[in-house]
Short mmCIF file of C-alpha atoms in Angstrom, two decimals:
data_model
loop_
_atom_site.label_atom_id
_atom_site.label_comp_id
_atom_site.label_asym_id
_atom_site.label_seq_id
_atom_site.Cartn_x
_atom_site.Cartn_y
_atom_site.Cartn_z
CA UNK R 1 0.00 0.00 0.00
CA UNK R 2 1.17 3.79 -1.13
CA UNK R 3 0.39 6.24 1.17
CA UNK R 4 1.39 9.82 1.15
CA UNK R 5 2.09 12.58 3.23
CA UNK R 6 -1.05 14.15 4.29
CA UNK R 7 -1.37 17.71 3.23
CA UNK R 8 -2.83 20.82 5.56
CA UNK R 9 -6.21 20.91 7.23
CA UNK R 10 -10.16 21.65 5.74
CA UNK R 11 -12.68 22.44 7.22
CA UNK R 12 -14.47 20.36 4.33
CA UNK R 13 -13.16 17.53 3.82
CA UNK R 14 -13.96 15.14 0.32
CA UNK R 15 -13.91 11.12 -0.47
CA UNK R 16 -12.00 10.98 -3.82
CA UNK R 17 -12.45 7.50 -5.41
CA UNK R 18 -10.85 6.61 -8.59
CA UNK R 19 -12.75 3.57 -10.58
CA UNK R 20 -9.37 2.13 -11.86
CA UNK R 21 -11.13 -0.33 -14.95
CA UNK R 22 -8.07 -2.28 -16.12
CA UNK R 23 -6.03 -0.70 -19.11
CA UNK R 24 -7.10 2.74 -18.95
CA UNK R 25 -3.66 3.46 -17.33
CA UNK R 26 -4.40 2.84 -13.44
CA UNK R 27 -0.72 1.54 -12.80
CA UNK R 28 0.51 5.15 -14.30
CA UNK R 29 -1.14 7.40 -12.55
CA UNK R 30 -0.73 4.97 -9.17
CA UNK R 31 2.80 5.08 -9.78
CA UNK R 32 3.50 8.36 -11.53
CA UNK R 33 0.61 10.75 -10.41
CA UNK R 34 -1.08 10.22 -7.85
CA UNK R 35 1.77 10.16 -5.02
CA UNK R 36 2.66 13.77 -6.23
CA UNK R 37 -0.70 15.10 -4.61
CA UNK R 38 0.61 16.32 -0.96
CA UNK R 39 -2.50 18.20 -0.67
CA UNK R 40 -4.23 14.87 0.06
CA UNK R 41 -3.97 11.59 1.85
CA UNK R 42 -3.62 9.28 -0.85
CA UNK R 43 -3.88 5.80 -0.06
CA UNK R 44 -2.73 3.38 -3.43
CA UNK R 45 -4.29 -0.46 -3.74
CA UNK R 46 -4.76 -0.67 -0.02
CA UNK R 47 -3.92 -3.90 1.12
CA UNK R 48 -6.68 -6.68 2.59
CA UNK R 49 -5.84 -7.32 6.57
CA UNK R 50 -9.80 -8.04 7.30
CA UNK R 51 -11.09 -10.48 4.88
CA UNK R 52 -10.43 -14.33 5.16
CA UNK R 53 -12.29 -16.04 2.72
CA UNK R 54 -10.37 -18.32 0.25
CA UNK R 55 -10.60 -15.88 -2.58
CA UNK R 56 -9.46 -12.72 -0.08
CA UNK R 57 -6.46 -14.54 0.42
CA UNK R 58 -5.56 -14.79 -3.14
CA UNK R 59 -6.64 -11.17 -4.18
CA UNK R 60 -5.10 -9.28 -1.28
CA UNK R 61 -7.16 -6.29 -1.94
CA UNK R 62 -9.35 -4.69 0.51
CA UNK R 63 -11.33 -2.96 -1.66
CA UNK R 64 -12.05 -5.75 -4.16
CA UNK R 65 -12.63 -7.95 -1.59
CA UNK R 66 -15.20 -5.37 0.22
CA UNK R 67 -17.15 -4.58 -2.99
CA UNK R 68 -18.18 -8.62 -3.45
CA UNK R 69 -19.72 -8.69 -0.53
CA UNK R 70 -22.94 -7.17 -0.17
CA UNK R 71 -23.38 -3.40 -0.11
CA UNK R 72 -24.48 -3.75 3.84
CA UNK R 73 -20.81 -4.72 4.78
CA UNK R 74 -20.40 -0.20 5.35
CA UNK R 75 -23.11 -0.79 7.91
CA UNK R 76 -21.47 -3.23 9.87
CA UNK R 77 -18.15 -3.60 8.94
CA UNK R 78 -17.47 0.15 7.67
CA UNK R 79 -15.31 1.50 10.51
CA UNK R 80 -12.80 -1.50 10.50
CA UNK R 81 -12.72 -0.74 6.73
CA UNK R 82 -11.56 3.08 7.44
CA UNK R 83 -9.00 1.93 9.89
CA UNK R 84 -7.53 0.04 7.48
CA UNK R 85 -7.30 2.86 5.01
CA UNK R 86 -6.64 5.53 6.92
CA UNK R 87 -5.94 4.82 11.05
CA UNK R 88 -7.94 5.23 14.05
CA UNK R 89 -10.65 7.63 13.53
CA UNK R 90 -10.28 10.04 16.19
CA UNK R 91 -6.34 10.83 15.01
CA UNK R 92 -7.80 10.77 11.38
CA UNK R 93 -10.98 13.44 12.29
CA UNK R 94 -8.31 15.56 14.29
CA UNK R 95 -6.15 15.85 11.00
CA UNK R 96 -8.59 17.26 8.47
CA UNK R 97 -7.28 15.91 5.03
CA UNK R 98 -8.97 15.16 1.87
CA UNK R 99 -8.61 11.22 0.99
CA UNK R 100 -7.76 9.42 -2.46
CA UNK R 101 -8.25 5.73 -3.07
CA UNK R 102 -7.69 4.22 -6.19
CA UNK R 103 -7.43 0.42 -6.99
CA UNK R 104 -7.98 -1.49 -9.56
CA UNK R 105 -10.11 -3.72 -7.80
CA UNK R 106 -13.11 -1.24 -7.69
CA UNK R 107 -13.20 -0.91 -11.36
CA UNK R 108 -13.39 -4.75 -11.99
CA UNK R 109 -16.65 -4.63 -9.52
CA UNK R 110 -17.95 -2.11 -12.32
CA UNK R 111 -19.17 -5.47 -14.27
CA UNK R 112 -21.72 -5.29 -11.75
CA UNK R 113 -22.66 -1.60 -11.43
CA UNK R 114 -25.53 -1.75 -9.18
CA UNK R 115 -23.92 -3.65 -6.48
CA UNK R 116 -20.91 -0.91 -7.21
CA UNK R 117 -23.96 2.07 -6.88
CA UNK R 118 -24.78 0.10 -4.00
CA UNK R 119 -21.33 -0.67 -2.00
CA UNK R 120 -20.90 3.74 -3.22
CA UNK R 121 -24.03 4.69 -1.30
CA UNK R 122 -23.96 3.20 1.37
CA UNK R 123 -19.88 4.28 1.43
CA UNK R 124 -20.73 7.34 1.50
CA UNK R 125 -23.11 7.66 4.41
CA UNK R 126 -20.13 5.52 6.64
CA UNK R 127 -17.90 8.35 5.12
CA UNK R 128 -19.73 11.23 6.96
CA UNK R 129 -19.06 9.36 10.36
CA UNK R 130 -14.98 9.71 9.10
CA UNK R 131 -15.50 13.58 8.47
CA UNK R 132 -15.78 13.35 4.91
CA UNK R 133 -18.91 16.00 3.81
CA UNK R 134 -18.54 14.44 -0.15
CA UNK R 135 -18.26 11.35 -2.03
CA UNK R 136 -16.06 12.13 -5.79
CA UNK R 137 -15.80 9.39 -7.95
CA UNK R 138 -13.33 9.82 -11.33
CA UNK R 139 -14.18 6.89 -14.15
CA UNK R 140 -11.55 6.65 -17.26
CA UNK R 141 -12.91 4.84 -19.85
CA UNK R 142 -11.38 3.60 -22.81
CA UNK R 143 -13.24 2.60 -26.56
CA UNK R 144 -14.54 -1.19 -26.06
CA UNK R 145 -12.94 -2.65 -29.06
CA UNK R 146 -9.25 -1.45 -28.17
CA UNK R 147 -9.49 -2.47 -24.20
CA UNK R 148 -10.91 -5.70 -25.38
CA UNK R 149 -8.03 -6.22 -27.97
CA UNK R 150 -5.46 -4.85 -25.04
CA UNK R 151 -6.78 -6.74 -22.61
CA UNK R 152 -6.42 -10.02 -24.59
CA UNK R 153 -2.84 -9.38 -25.48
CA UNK R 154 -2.06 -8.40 -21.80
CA UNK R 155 -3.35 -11.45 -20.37
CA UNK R 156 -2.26 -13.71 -23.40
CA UNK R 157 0.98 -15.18 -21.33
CA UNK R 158 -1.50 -17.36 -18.80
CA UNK R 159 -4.08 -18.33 -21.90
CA UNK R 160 -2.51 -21.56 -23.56
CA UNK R 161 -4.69 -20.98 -26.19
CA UNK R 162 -4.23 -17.71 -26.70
CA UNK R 163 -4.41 -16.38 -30.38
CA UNK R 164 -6.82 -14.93 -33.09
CA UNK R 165 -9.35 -17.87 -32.91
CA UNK R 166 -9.86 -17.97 -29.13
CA UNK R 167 -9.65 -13.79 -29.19
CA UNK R 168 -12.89 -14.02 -31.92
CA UNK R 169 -14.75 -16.19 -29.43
CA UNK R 170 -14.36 -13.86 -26.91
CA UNK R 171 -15.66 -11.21 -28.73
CA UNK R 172 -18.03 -13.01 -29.61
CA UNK R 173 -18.95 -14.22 -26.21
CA UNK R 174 -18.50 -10.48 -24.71
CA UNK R 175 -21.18 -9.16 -27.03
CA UNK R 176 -23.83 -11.90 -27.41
CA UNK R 177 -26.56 -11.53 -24.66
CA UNK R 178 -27.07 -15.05 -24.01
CA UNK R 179 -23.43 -15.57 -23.35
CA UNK R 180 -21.30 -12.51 -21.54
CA UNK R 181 -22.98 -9.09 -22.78
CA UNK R 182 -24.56 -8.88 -19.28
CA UNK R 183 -21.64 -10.83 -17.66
CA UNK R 184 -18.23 -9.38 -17.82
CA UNK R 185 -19.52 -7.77 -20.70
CA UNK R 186 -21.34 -4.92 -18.13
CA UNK R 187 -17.23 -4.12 -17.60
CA UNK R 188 -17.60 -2.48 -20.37
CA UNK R 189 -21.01 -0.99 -20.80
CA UNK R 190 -19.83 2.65 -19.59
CA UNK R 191 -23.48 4.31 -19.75
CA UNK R 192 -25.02 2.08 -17.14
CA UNK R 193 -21.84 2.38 -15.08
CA UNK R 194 -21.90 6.09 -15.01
CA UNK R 195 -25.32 6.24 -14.52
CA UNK R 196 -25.24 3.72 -11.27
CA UNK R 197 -21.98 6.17 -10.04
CA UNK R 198 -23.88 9.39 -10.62
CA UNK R 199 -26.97 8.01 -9.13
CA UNK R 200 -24.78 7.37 -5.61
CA UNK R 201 -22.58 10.02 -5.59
CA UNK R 202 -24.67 13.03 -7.01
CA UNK R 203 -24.81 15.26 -10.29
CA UNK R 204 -21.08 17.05 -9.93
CA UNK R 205 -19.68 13.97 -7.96
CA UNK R 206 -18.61 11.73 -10.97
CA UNK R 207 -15.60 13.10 -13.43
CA UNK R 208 -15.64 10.52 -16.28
CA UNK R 209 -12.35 11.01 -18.92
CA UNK R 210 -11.44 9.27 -22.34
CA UNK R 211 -8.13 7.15 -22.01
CA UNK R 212 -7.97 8.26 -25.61
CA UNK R 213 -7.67 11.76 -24.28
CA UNK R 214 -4.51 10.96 -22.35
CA UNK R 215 -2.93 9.72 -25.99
CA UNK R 216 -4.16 12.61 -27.98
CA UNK R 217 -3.73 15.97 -25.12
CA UNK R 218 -1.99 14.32 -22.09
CA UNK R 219 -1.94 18.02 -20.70
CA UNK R 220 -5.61 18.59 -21.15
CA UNK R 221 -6.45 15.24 -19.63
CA UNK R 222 -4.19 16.21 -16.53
CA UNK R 223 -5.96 19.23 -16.43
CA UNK R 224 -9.76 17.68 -15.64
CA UNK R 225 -8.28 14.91 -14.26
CA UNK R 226 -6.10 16.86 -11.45
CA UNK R 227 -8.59 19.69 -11.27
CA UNK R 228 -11.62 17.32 -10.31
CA UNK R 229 -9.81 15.93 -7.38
CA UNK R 230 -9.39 19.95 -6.02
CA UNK R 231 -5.93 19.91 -6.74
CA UNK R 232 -4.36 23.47 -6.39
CA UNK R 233 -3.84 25.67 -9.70
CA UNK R 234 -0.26 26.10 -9.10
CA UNK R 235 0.45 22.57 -8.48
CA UNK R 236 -1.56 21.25 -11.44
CA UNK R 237 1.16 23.12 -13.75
CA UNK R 238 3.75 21.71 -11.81
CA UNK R 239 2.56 18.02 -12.29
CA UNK R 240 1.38 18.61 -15.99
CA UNK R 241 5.41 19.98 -16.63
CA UNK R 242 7.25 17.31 -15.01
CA UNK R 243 4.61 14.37 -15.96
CA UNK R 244 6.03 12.66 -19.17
CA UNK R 245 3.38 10.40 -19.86
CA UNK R 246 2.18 7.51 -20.02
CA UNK R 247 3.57 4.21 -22.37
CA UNK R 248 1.24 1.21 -22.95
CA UNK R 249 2.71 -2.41 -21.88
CA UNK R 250 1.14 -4.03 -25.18
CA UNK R 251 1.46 -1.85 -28.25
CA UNK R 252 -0.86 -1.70 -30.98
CA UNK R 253 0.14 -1.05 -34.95
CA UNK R 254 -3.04 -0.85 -37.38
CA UNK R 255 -5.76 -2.76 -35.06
CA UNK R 256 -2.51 -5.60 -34.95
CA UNK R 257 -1.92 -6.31 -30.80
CA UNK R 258 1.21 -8.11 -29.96
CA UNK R 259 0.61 -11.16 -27.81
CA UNK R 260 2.99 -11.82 -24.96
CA UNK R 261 5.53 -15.01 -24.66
CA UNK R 262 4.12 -17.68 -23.01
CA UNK R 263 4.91 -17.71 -19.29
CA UNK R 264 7.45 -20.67 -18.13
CA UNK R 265 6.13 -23.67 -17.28
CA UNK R 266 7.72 -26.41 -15.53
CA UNK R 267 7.02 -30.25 -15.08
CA UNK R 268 8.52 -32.80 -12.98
CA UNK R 269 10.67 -29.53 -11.93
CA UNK R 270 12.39 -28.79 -14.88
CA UNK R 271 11.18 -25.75 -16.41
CA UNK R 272 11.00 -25.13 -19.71
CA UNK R 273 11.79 -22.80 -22.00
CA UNK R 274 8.66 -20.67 -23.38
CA UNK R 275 9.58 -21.42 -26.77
CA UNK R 276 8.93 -24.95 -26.02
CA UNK R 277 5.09 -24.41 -25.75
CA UNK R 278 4.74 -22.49 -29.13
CA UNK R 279 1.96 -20.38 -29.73
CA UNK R 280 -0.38 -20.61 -33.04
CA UNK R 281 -0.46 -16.85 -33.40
CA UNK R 282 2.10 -14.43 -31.82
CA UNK R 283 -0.64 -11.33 -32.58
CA UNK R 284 -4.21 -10.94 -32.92
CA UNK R 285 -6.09 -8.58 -35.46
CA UNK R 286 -9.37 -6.25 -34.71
CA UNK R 287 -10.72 -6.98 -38.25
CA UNK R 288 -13.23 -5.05 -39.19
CA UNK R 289 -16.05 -7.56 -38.76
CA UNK R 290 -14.76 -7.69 -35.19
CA UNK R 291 -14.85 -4.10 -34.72
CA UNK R 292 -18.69 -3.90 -35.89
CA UNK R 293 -19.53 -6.91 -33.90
CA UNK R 294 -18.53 -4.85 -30.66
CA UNK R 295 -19.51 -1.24 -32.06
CA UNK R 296 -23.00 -2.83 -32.65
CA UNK R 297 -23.00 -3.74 -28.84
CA UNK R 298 -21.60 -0.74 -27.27
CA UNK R 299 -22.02 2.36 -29.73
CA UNK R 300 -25.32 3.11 -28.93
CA UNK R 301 -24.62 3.38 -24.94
CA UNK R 302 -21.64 5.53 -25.75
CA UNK R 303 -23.66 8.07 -27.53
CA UNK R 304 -26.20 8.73 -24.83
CA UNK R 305 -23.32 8.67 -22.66
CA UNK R 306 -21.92 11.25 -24.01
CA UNK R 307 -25.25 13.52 -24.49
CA UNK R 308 -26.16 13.01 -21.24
CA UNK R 309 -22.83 13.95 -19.54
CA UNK R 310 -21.64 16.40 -21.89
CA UNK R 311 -18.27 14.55 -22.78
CA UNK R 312 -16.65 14.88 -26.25
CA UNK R 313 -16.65 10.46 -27.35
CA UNK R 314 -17.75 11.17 -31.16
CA UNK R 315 -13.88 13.00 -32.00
CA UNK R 316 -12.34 9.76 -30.07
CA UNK R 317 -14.49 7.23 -32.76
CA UNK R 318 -16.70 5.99 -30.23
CA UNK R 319 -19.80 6.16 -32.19
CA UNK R 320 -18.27 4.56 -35.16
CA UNK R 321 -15.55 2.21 -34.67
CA UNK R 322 -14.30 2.36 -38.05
CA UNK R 323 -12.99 5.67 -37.03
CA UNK R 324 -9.67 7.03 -34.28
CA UNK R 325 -6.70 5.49 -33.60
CA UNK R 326 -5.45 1.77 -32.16
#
């Protein structure tokens, strides 16, 4: 867990909580960003000490493991929660910072977005007991076709039969409604998200920003992005000079996504070399059918998305996925 040094006192004090879905560089600003705000407690994928089922104890998350349970956990397990993020709660009242979580375990609750409206709400009210008068959420998003594509090639090294085939079935499976739409395919359904954030956190509490924004204007996504989480003028410049950037781990060239080698295997404890386990296709392509095959599934949402929150998708191509860059 990152934590960093608190910053002066409010008399108001706000909840930041980033929704860090996967590939929509959560690791960068964790690492890069986020630790640079001194004007906040910032507290980076805090660590699970409270949880003890099976599946805790592999994830090591506290806030993945909080947001499968049900939503009533803040009512009677909230204040051991807030301990564990930020220390006993009379030392943490006395103090008077602002607080920033971001994990990416929150965001992968998102394929369920009314248990994450849910787990927010009732967040919230435990929050006012903590001090906090406001709940902010920020949401990056990220154009369905390329996190899908990314996503594949970034978890390709643990899928044995990872390659274009077994990438077209799970397009295929993420967009048909009788197999994943409403499944893990809700990961991705960014108007029903928003609305289930906005719905537990209020009109002005939900910032949600285009990962492609980041690639075309880092400085003007650094801007909304630093600015929503009441970050001081003269320290926004200062981040947005000395920020490079972010770099992708998989790169993309012409809708073509590089899979990764094959992770080592062993048996009978030799362990083999990942060349030994071959792979049928090093990359995968978006082909176009592909790309209307998701666009057909998601399009739609994005554009009342967009008209009801006032953000810019259509320049980004994500009413028609024909269109914007890999």
């Amino acid at each position: 867990m990152e934590v960093s040094k608190p910053g002066n006192s409010k008399a108001r004090r706000t909840l930041h909580l980033h929704i860090g879905i996967p590939k929509t560089a959560t690791t960068w600003l964790q690492q890069d960003v986020f630790p640079l705000l001194d004007h906040l407690y910032y507290v980076g994928c805090p660590e699970n000490r409270l949880f003890q089922q099976p599946e805790d104890l592999t994830d090591q998350r506290l806030m993945a493991s909080t947001l499968k349970r049900s939503s009533q956990v803040w009512t009677g397990f909230g204040n051991a929660i807030f301990e564990q993020l930020v220390g006993d709660r009379q030392t943490w009242l006395a103090g008077g910072q602002d607080l920033l979580i971001s994990e990416e375990g929150i965001g992968r609750q998102a394929s369920r977005p009314a248990l994450l409206g849910a787990h927010l709400h009732e967040m919230r009210q435990k929050a006012l007991e903590w001090g906090f008068d406001r709940l902010k959420v920020v949401c990056i998003i990220r154009r369905q076709d390329h996190w899908l594509a990314s996503h594949y090639a970034q978890m390709s090294d643990r899928n044995p039969n990872a390659g274009q085939a077994d990438f077209e079935r799970l397009v295929n499976e993420v967009t048909s409604a009788s197999l994943g739409r409403y499944g893990f395919g809700m990961l991705l359904d960014f108007c029903t998200i928003t609305d289930h954030l906005e719905n537990a956190v209020g009109d002005d509490g939900l910032t949600t920003l285009p990962y492609e924004l980041l690639k075309t204007s880092p400085r003007a996504f650094l801007f909304q992005l630093l600015g929503s989480l009441n970050t001081p003028s003269h320290k926004i410049r200062e981040i947005v000079e000395r920020t490079p950037g972010t770099t992708a781990n998989i790169r993309s060239e012409k809708g073509i996504w590089r899979l990764r080698p094959r992770s080592a295997r062993r048996i009978a404890g030799v362990r083999l070399p990942n060349w030994s386990w071959g792979r049928g296709n090093p990359t995968i392509e978006l082909t176009p059918a592909l790309v209307k095959k998701i666009c057909d599934a998601y399009s739609a949402g994005n554009q009342a998305l967009a008209a009801n929150k006032g953000i810019d998708l259509e320049e980004h191509g994500y009413f028609d996925f024909s269109t914007g860059n890999s």
